[in-house]
DNA sequence: CCCCAGGTAGGCT
DNA sequence: AGCCTACATGGG
């Protein structure tokens, strides 16, 4: 995909491999909304962008062009990926219903926090809790929006605070996250192979197999993972096998089938599932 | 009133 | 190792 950076703007040329709606609404990312002008706005850490559709493609307006260049993985060639995984019919259908989907590479701490909140929860409420978290503990970015609270701010937040923003029983995990994250951070995550990195993530309270896999995919861009939740469990029994398996076994089976394309396949299938319910 | 949501921790066998 | 259940909260 072609794009160029011009000052505080990234110009994406073409609409085949980039669509803000597909990217932001597919369930991998929670801090976004549609503004009064009808444009998508996305927030990561203390950075913000507004995405405007033009005749030729999209313009990503932001003071943090490098950050969103990385967040949206603009250097990755999705036409190739989509083609490769479309040899199976129902996967091709999922791909074709979200041609502009791209896996994000969001910052690690925000992703861990977001997906701890995601456990046994629904997307609407995950967004609500994260919005309240930023509003109450994050710095103001501008008139409209708040940054995600810094890691260090978490050392000052207790369980009652997280209960107050509606986190429910996950409040305990969030209150413990600061210390657990400090330990995790020290393990040199970027250098570890996927399985070892997952093992480190699993030491964080509130992070189980599925949440770990989401962090591996959406923050570390490890594509040899296949997060299995209630929705993907249904997809598995619908399309891949009728033998009763644990979610972990389903995940392993699909990773061994799709290899380093597993993460992409998973996300297209997940989005097609939640989009048409 | 019920059931469900991008599941996990802790306890039991 | 594998199974069972409690768990907070908002929406349908």
CSV table of N, CA, C and O (backbone and C1' of nucleotides) in Angstrom, one decimal, chain A residues 27 121-123 169 234 266, chain B residues 4-10:
chain,number,residue,atom,x,y,z
A,27,UNK,N,-12.7,-5.1,16.9
A,27,UNK,CA,-12.6,-5.7,18.2
A,27,UNK,C,-11.2,-5.8,18.8
A,27,UNK,O,-11.0,-6.2,19.9
A,121,UNK,N,-16.5,-10.0,29.1
A,121,UNK,CA,-17.1,-8.7,29.0
A,121,UNK,C,-17.6,-8.4,27.6
A,121,UNK,O,-17.3,-9.2,26.7
A,122,UNK,N,-18.3,-7.4,27.4
A,122,UNK,CA,-18.6,-7.1,26.0
A,122,UNK,C,-18.0,-5.8,25.5
A,122,UNK,O,-17.6,-4.9,26.3
A,123,UNK,N,-17.8,-5.7,24.2
A,123,UNK,CA,-17.0,-4.6,23.6
A,123,UNK,C,-17.5,-3.2,24.0
A,123,UNK,O,-16.7,-2.3,24.3
A,169,UNK,N,-15.2,-7.2,39.0
A,169,UNK,CA,-14.3,-8.1,39.7
A,169,UNK,C,-12.9,-8.0,39.1
A,169,UNK,O,-11.9,-8.5,39.7
A,234,UNK,N,-17.3,-20.9,18.6
A,234,UNK,CA,-18.4,-21.2,17.7
A,234,UNK,C,-17.9,-21.4,16.3
A,234,UNK,O,-18.4,-22.3,15.6
A,266,UNK,N,-7.6,-15.3,12.2
A,266,UNK,CA,-8.5,-15.1,13.4
A,266,UNK,C,-9.2,-13.8,13.4
A,266,UNK,O,-10.4,-13.8,13.7
B,4,DC,P,-27.0,-17.7,27.8
B,4,DC,O5',-26.1,-16.5,27.4
B,4,DC,C5',-26.5,-15.6,26.3
B,4,DC,C4',-25.7,-14.4,26.3
B,4,DC,C3',-24.2,-14.6,26.3
B,4,DC,O3',-23.6,-14.2,25.1
B,4,DC,C1',-24.8,-12.9,27.8
B,5,DA,P,-22.1,-14.7,24.7
B,5,DA,O5',-21.2,-13.3,24.9
B,5,DA,C5',-21.6,-12.2,24.2
B,5,DA,C4',-20.9,-10.9,24.8
B,5,DA,C3',-19.4,-11.0,24.8
B,5,DA,O3',-18.9,-9.6,24.6
B,5,DA,C1',-20.3,-10.7,27.0
B,6,DG,P,-18.3,-9.3,23.1
B,6,DG,O5',-16.9,-9.9,23.0
B,6,DG,C5',-16.0,-9.9,24.1
B,6,DG,C4',-15.1,-11.1,24.1
B,6,DG,C3',-14.0,-11.1,25.1
B,6,DG,O3',-13.7,-12.5,25.4
B,6,DG,C1',-13.0,-11.0,23.1
B,7,DG,P,-14.8,-13.4,26.3
B,7,DG,O5',-13.9,-13.8,27.5
B,7,DG,C5',-12.8,-14.7,27.4
B,7,DG,C4',-11.9,-14.4,28.5
B,7,DG,C3',-10.8,-15.5,28.7
B,7,DG,O3',-9.7,-14.9,29.2
B,7,DG,C1',-12.3,-15.5,30.5
B,8,DT,P,-8.4,-15.7,29.7
B,8,DT,O5',-8.5,-15.6,31.2
B,8,DT,C5',-8.6,-14.4,31.9
B,8,DT,C4',-8.6,-14.5,33.4
B,8,DT,C3',-7.5,-15.5,33.9
B,8,DT,O3',-6.8,-14.9,34.9
B,8,DT,C1',-9.7,-16.1,34.7
B,9,DA,P,-5.6,-15.7,35.7
B,9,DA,O5',-6.2,-16.0,37.1
B,9,DA,C5',-6.9,-14.9,37.8
B,9,DA,C4',-7.4,-15.4,39.1
B,9,DA,C3',-6.5,-16.2,39.9
B,9,DA,O3',-6.7,-15.9,41.3
B,9,DA,C1',-8.4,-17.6,39.3
B,10,DG,P,-5.7,-16.5,42.4
B,10,DG,O5',-6.5,-17.7,43.0
B,10,DG,C5',-7.9,-17.4,43.5
B,10,DG,C4',-8.5,-18.7,43.9
B,10,DG,C3',-7.6,-19.6,44.7
B,10,DG,O3',-8.4,-20.2,45.7
B,10,DG,C1',-8.6,-20.7,42.8
